[in-house]
Coordinates of C-alpha atoms and ligand atoms in Angstrom, one line a residue:
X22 CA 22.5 24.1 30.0
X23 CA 21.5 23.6 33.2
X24 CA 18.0 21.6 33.4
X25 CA 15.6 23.8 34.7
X26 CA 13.4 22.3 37.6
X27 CA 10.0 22.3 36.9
X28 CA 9.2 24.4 39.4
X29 CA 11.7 26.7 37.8
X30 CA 9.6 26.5 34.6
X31 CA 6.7 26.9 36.1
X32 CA 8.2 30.3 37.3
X33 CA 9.4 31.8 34.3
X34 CA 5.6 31.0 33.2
X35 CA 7.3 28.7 30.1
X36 CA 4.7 26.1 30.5
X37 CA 1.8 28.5 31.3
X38 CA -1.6 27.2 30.1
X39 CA 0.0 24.4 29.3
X40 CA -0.6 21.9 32.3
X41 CA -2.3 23.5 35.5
X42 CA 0.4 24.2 38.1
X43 CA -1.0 22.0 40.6
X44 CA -0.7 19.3 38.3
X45 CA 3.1 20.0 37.3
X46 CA 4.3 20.5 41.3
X47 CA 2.3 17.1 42.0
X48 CA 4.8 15.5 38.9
X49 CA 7.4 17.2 40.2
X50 CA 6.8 15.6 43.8
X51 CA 6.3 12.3 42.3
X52 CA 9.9 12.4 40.3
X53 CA 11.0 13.4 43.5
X54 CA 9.6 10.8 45.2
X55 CA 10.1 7.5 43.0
X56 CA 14.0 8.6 41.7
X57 CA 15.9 5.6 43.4
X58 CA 12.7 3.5 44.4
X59 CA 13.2 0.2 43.5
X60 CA 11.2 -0.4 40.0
X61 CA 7.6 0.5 40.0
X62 CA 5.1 -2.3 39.4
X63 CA 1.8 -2.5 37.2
X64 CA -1.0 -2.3 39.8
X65 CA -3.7 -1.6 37.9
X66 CA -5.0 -1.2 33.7
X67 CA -8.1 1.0 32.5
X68 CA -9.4 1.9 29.3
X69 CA -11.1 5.5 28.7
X70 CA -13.9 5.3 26.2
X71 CA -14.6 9.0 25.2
X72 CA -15.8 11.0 22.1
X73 CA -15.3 14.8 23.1
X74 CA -15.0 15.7 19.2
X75 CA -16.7 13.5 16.0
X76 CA -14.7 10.2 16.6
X77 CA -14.4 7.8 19.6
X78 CA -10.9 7.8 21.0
X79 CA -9.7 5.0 23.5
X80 CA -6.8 5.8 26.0
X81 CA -5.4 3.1 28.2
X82 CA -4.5 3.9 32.1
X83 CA -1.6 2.2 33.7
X84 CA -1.2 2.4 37.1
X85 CA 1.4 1.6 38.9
X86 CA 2.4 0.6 43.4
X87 CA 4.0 3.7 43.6
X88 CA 2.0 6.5 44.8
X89 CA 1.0 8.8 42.2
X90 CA 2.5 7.1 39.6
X91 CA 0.6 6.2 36.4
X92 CA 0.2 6.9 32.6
X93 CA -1.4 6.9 29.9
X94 CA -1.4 5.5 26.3
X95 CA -3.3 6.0 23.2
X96 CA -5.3 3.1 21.6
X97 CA -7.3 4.4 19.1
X98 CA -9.1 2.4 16.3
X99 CA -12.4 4.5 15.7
X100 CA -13.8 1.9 13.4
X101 CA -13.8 -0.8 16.3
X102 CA -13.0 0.9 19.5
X103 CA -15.5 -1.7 20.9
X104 CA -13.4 -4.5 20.2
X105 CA -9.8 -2.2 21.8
X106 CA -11.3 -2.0 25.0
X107 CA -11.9 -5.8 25.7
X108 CA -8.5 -6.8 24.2
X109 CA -7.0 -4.7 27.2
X110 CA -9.1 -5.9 30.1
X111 CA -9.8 -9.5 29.1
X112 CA -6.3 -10.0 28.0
X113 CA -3.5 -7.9 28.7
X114 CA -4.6 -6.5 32.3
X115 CA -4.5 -10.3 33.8
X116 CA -1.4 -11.2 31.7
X117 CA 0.7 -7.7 33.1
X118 CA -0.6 -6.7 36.3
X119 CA 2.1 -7.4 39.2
X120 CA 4.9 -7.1 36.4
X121 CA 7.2 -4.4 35.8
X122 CA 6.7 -1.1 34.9
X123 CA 10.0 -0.1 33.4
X124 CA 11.2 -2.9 31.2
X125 CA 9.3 -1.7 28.2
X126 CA 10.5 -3.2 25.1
X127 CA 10.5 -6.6 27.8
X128 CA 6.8 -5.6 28.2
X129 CA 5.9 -4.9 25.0
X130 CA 7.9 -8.0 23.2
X131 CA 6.1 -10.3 26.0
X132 CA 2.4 -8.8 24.9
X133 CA 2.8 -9.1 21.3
X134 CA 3.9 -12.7 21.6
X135 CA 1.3 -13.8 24.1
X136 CA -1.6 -13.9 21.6
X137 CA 0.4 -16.3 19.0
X138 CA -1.2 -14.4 15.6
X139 CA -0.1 -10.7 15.7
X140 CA 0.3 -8.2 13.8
X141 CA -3.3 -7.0 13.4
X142 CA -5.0 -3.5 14.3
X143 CA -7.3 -4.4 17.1
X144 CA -4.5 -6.0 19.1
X145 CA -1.7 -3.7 18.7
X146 CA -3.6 -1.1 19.5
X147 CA -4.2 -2.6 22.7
X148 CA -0.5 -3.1 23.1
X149 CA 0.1 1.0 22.2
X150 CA -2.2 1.7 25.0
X151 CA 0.2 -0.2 27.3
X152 CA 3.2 0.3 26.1
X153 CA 2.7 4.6 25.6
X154 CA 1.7 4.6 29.3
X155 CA 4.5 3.2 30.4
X156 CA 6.9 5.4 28.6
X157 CA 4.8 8.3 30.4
X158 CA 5.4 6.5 33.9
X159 CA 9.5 6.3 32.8
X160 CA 9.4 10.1 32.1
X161 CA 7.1 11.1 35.0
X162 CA 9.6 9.0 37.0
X163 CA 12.7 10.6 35.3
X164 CA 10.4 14.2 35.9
X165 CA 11.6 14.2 32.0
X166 CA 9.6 14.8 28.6
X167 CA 9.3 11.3 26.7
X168 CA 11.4 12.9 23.6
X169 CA 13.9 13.4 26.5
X170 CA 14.0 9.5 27.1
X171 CA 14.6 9.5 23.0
X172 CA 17.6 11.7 22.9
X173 CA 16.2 15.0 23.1
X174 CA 15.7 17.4 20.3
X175 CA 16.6 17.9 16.6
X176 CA 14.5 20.7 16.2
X177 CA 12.9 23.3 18.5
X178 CA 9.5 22.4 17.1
X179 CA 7.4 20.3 14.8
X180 CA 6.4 21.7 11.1
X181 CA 3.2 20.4 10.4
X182 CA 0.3 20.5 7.8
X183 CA -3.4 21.0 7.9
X184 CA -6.2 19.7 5.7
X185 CA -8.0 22.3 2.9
X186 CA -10.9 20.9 1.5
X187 CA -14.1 21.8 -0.2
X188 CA -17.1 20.7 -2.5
X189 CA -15.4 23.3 -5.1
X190 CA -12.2 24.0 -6.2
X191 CA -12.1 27.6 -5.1
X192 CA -13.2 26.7 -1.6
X193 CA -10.1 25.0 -1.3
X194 CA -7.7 27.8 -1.9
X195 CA -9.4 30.2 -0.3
X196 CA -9.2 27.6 3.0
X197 CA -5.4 27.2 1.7
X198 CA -5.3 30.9 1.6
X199 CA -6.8 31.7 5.2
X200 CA -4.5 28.3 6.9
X201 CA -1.3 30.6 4.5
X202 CA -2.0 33.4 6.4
X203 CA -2.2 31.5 9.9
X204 CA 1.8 30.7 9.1
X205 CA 1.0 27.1 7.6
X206 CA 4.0 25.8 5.1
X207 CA 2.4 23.0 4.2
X208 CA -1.2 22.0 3.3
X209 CA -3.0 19.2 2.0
X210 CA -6.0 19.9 -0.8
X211 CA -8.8 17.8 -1.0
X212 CA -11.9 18.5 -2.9
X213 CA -15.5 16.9 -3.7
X214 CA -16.4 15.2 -6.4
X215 CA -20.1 16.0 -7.9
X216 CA -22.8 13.5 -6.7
X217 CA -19.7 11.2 -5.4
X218 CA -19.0 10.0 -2.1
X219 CA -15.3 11.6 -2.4
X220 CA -12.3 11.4 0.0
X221 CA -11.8 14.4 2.2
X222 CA -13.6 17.0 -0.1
X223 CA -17.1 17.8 0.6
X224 CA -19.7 16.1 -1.7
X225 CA -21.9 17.8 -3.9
X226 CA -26.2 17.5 -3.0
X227 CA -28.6 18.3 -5.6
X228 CA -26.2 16.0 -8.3
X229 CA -27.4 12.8 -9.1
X230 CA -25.0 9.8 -10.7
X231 CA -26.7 7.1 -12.5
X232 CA -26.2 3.9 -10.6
X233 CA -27.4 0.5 -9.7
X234 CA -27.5 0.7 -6.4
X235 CA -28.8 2.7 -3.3
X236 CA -24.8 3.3 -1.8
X237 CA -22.7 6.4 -1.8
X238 CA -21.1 5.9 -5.3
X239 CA -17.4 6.7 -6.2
X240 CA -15.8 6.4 -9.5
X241 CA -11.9 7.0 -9.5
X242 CA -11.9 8.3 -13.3
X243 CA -13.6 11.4 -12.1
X244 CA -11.8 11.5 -9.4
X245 CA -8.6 11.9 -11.1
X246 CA -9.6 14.1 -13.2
X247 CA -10.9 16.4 -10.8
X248 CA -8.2 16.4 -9.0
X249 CA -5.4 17.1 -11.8
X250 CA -7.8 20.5 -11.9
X251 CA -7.5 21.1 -8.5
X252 CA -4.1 21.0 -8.2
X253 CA -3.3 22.7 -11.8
X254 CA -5.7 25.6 -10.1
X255 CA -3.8 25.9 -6.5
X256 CA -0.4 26.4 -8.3
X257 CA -1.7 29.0 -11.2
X258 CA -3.5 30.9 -8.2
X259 CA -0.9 29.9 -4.6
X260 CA 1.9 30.1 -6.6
X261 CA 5.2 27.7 -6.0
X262 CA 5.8 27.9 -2.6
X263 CA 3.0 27.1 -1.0
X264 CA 4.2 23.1 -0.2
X265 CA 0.9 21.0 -1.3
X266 CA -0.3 17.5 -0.1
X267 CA -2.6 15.1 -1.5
X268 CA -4.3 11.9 -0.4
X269 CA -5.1 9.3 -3.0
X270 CA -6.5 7.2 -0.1
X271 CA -6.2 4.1 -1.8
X272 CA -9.0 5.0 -4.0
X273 CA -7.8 4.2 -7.7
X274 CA -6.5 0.9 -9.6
X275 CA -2.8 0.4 -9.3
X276 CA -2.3 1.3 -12.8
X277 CA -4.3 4.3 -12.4
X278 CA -2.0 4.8 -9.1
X279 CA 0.7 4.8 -11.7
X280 CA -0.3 7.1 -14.4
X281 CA -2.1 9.9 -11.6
X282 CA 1.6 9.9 -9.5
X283 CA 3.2 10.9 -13.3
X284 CA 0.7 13.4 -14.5
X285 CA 0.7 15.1 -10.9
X286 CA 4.4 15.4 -10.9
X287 CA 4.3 18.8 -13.1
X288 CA 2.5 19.9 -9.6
X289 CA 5.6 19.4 -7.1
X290 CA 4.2 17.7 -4.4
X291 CA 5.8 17.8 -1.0
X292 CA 4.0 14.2 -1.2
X293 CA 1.2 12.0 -2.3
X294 CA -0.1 9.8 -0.3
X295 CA -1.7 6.6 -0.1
X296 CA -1.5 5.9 -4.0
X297 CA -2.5 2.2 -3.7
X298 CA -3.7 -0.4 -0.9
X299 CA -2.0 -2.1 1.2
X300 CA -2.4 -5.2 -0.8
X301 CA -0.8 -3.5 -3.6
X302 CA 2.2 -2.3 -2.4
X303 CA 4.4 -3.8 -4.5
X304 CA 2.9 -1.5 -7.3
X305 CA 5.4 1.0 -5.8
X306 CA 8.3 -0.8 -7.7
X307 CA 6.6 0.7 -11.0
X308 CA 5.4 3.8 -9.7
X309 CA 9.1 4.9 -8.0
X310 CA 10.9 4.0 -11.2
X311 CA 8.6 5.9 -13.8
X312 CA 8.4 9.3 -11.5
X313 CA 9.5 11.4 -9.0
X314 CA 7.0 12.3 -7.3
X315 CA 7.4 12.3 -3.3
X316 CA 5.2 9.3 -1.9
X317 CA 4.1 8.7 1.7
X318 CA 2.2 5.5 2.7
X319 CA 1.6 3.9 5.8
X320 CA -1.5 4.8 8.2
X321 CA -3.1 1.3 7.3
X322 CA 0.0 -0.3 8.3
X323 CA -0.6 -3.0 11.1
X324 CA 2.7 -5.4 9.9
X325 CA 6.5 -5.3 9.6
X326 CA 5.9 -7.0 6.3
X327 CA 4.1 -3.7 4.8
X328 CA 6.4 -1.2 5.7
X329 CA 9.8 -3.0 6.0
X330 CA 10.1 -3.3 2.1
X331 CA 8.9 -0.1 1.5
X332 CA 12.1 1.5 3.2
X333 CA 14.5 -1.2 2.2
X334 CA 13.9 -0.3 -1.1
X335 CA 13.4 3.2 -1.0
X336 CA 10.3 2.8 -2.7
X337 CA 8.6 5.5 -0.5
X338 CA 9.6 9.2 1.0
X339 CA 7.8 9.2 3.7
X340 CA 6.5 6.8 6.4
X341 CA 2.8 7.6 7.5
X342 CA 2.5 5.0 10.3
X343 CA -0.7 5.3 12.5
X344 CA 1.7 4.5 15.7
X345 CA -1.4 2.9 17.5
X346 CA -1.7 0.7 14.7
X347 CA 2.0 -0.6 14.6
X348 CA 1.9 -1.2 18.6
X349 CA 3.0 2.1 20.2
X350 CA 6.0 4.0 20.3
X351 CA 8.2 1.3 21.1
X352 CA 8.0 0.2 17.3
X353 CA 7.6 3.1 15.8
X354 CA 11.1 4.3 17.0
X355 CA 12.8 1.4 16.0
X356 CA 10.8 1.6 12.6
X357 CA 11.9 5.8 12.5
X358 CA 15.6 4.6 13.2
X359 CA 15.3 1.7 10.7
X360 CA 13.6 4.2 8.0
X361 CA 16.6 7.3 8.3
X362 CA 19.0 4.1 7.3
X363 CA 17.6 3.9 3.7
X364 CA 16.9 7.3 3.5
X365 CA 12.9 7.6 3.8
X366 CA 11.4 10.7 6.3
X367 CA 8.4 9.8 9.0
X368 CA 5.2 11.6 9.0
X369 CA 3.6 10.0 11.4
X370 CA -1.1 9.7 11.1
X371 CA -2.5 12.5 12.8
X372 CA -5.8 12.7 12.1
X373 CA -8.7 13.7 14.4
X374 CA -8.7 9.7 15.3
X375 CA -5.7 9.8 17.5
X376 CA -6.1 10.7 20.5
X377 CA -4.1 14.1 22.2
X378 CA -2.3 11.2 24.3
X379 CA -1.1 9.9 20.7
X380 CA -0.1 13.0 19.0
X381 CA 2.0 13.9 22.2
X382 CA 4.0 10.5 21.1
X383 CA 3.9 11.4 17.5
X384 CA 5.3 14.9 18.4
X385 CA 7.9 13.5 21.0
X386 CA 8.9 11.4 17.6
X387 CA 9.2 14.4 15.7
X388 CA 11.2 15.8 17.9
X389 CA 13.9 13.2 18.6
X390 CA 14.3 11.3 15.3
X391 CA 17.0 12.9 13.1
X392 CA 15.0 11.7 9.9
X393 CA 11.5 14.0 11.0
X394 CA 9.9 15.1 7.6
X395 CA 6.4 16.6 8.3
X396 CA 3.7 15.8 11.2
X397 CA -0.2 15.9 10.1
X398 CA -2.2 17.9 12.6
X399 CA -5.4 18.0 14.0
X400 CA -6.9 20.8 15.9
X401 CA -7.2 20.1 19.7
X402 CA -10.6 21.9 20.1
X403 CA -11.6 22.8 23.6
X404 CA -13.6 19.5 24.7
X405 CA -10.7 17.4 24.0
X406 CA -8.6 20.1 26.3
X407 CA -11.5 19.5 28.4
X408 CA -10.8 16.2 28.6
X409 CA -7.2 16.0 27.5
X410 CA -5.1 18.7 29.3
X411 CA -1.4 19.5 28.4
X412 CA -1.9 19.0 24.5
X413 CA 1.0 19.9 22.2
X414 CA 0.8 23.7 21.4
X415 CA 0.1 25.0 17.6
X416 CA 1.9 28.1 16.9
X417 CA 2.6 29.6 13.5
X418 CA 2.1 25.8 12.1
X419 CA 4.6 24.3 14.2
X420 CA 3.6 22.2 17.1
X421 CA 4.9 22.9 20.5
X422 CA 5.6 19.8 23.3
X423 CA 5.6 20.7 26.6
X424 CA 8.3 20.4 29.0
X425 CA 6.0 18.4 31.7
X426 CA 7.4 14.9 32.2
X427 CA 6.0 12.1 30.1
X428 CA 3.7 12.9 27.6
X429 CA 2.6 16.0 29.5
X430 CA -1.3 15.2 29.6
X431 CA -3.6 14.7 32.2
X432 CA -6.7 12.9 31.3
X433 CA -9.5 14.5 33.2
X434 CA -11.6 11.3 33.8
X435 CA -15.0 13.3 34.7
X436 CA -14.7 15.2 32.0
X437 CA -14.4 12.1 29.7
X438 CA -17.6 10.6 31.1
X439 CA -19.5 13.3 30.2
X440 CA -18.6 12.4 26.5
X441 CA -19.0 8.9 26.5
X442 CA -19.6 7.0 22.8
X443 CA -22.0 7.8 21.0
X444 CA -25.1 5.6 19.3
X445 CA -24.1 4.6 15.9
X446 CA -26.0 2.1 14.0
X447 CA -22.4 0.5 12.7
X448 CA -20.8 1.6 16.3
X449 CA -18.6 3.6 14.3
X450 CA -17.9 1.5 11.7
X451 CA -17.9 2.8 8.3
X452 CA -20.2 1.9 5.8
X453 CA -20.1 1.1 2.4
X454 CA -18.9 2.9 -0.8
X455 CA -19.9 1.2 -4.2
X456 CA -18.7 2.1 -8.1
X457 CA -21.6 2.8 -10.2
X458 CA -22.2 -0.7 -11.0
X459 CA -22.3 -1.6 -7.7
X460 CA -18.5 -2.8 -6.8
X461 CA -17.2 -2.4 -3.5
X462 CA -14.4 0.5 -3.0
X463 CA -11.7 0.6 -0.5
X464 CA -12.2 4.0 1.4
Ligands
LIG4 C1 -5.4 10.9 6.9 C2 -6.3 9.7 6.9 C3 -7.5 9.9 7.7 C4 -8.3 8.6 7.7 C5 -8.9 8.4 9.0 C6 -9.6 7.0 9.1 O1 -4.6 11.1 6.0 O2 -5.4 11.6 7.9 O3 -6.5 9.3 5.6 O4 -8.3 10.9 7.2 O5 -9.2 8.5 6.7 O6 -8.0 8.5 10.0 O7 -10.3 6.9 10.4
LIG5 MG1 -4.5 9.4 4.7

């Protein structure tokens, strides 16, 4: 089929809403423009601090000599955006500026070596910010999508799945009922556990836990059992097909990981997720060979030596890699090609603390990698499309890319001052969740 211009699209009205006309004829002109100019250089790097929504979201600015040619990357690390920022103007903007703008893996290879220790969240999230941007300057240079640049599509769009949770268990499926009736296929059910500082549910007030402490409390045993309920109640009152989701979020022992992966397999899961830490991964070896229940894992990834196991062995289903975290899309498509090898899906972190930037590479992922299996979403509310114009497009549960080169956003950098961070007495950090007695919980 002949590739429509994008003038052409602009037209037929296909990409209407989506980015502002005079924004698409200016990309247009700058494809035009840079198509046989001799490679575009790194001129200039900026970081954009902004919290539109609940969470502070960092995108990165690459600018390049060409006229009108830049892009942008997502960096986000809520917990320590303070810390993202720095790492990309004290370290990376001296180190790249007056380099190349189109030898990407040469970029990215050359900024994860130049701080000798690696593989850690702070820094390669400064490396996505680079390294996304400059796959939007190759695809606003090609006047090309990014997933384009990856092969094109496997799929006409992106089946995702939302979050239903609640303080009680009915809540949750009448939320799962109303997100059913909205054309999701796929949902994820969270609910509260009574005087506990729970995962994703809503807490109870009023219910007070004995404890030794003055912390949010959390006690997995409850937990557990809470949940079974919850999920025993969705099936007797959603029925089969409904395709439920749940995330563990590291919160239980590894042996508990064990035993709550077999009793929830009655419940067909289309996956569980984050049954145990990090540190416990190889707990997966028991877990895969007692059950079958689908397992995802992967958002607190930050190392090759956490999820390369994990898909050599087949130990998981699904790769849930928070791209920022693993150092951009440059990784993360090698890690997608490496994962349909042995077999395992991706379903790539999408929560509300990735920026639209980032879930426009998670979607142009989705689209191009043979091995897609589900993509978390997150509502782009309208001050993030205040800020963030040419998000990805929910319809029916599927998520829609647009056809504008690159990632298809525009960052509108007024608009993002107006929401700058905001005051926290742990600057975003989170604080701390304690058992009963007093012990520290992951969370
Ligand atoms: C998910 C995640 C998130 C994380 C959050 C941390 O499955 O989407 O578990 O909810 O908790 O991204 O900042
Ligand atoms: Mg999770």
């Amino acid at each position: 089929m002949k590739r429509r211009s994008l003038l052409g699209m602009i037209a037929s009205g296909a990409l209407a809403g989506v980015v502002s006309k005079r924004e698409l004829a200016a990309q247009e002109k700058v494809a035009r423009a840079t198509r046989g100019m001799p490679s575009p250089k790194i001129k200039d790097i900026s970081v954009i601090n902004t919290q539109p929504g609940g969470v502070r979201l960092t995108v990165v600015k690459v600018t390049t000599d060409q006229d009108g040619l830049y892009g942008y990357g997502c960096a986000t690390f809520t917990q320590r955006a303070d810390l993202v920022g720095p790492a990309v103007e004290r370290y990376l903007k001296p180190f790249l500026v007056g380099k190349p703008a189109d030898r990407i893996d040469d970029i990215w290879q050359a900024c994860y070596n130049s701080s000798y220790w690696r593989n850690g969240p702070v820094l390669n999230n400064a490396i996505s910010g680079v390294d996304q941007a400059l796959w939007d300057i190759k695809g606003r240079q090609a006047g090309l999508p990014v997933y384009q640049l990856l092969g094109g599509k496997c799929r006409e769009a992106v089946d995702t799945y939302t979050h239903a949770s609640g303080a009680e268990i009915p809540q949750v499926i009448d939320r799962v009922k109303e997100f059913m009736s909205r054309g999701f296929r796929h949902v994820r059910v969270q609910v509260g556990i009574p005087g506990m500082s729970g995962y994703g549910g809503r807490g109870q007030s009023g219910v007070v836990v004995k404890k030794l402490h003055d912390s949010p409390v959390y006690e997995p045993a409850p937990y557990i059992r809470r949940t079974l309920k919850l999920l025993e109640e969705c099936r007797k009152q959603l029925g089969d097909e409904i395709e439920l989701l749940h995330d563990v979020h590291e919160r239980i022992s590894p042996i508990q990981a064990v035993k709550f992966c077999k009793d929830v397999e009655q419940f067909n899961l289309f996956f569980l997720e984050d049954p145990v830490s990090p540190e416990d991964i190889a707990y997966f070896r028991q877990i895969r060979s007692q059950c079958a229940t689908p397992l995802a894992m992967g958002e607190l990834f930050n190392s090759p030596h956490e999820w390369t196991p994990l898909i050599a062995e087949r130990l998981i289903d699904y790769i849930r890699i928070h791209v920022s975290q693993a150092g951009g899309l440059t990784p993360c498509r090698k890690i997608a090609a490496f994962a349909e090898l042995f077999g395992v899906k991706t379903a790539w972190h999408g929560p509300a603390d990735v920026s639209p930037v980032g879930h426009a590479a998670n979607v142009a992922l989705d689209l191009a990698c043979y091995n897609f299996g589900i993509q978390e979403y997150s509502p782009f509310t309208e001050r993030l499309q205040e800020v963030f114009s040419g998000c990805p497009v929910m319809k029916d549960g599927y998520l829609w890319a647009n056809e504008a080169p690159g990632w298809g956003i525009e960052v509108n950098e007024a608009a993002a001052k107006k929401y700058p961070f905001r005051e926290h007495p742990l600057n975003a950090g989170w604080g701390e969740i304690r058992r009963m007695d007093g012990t520290i919980i992951k969370q």
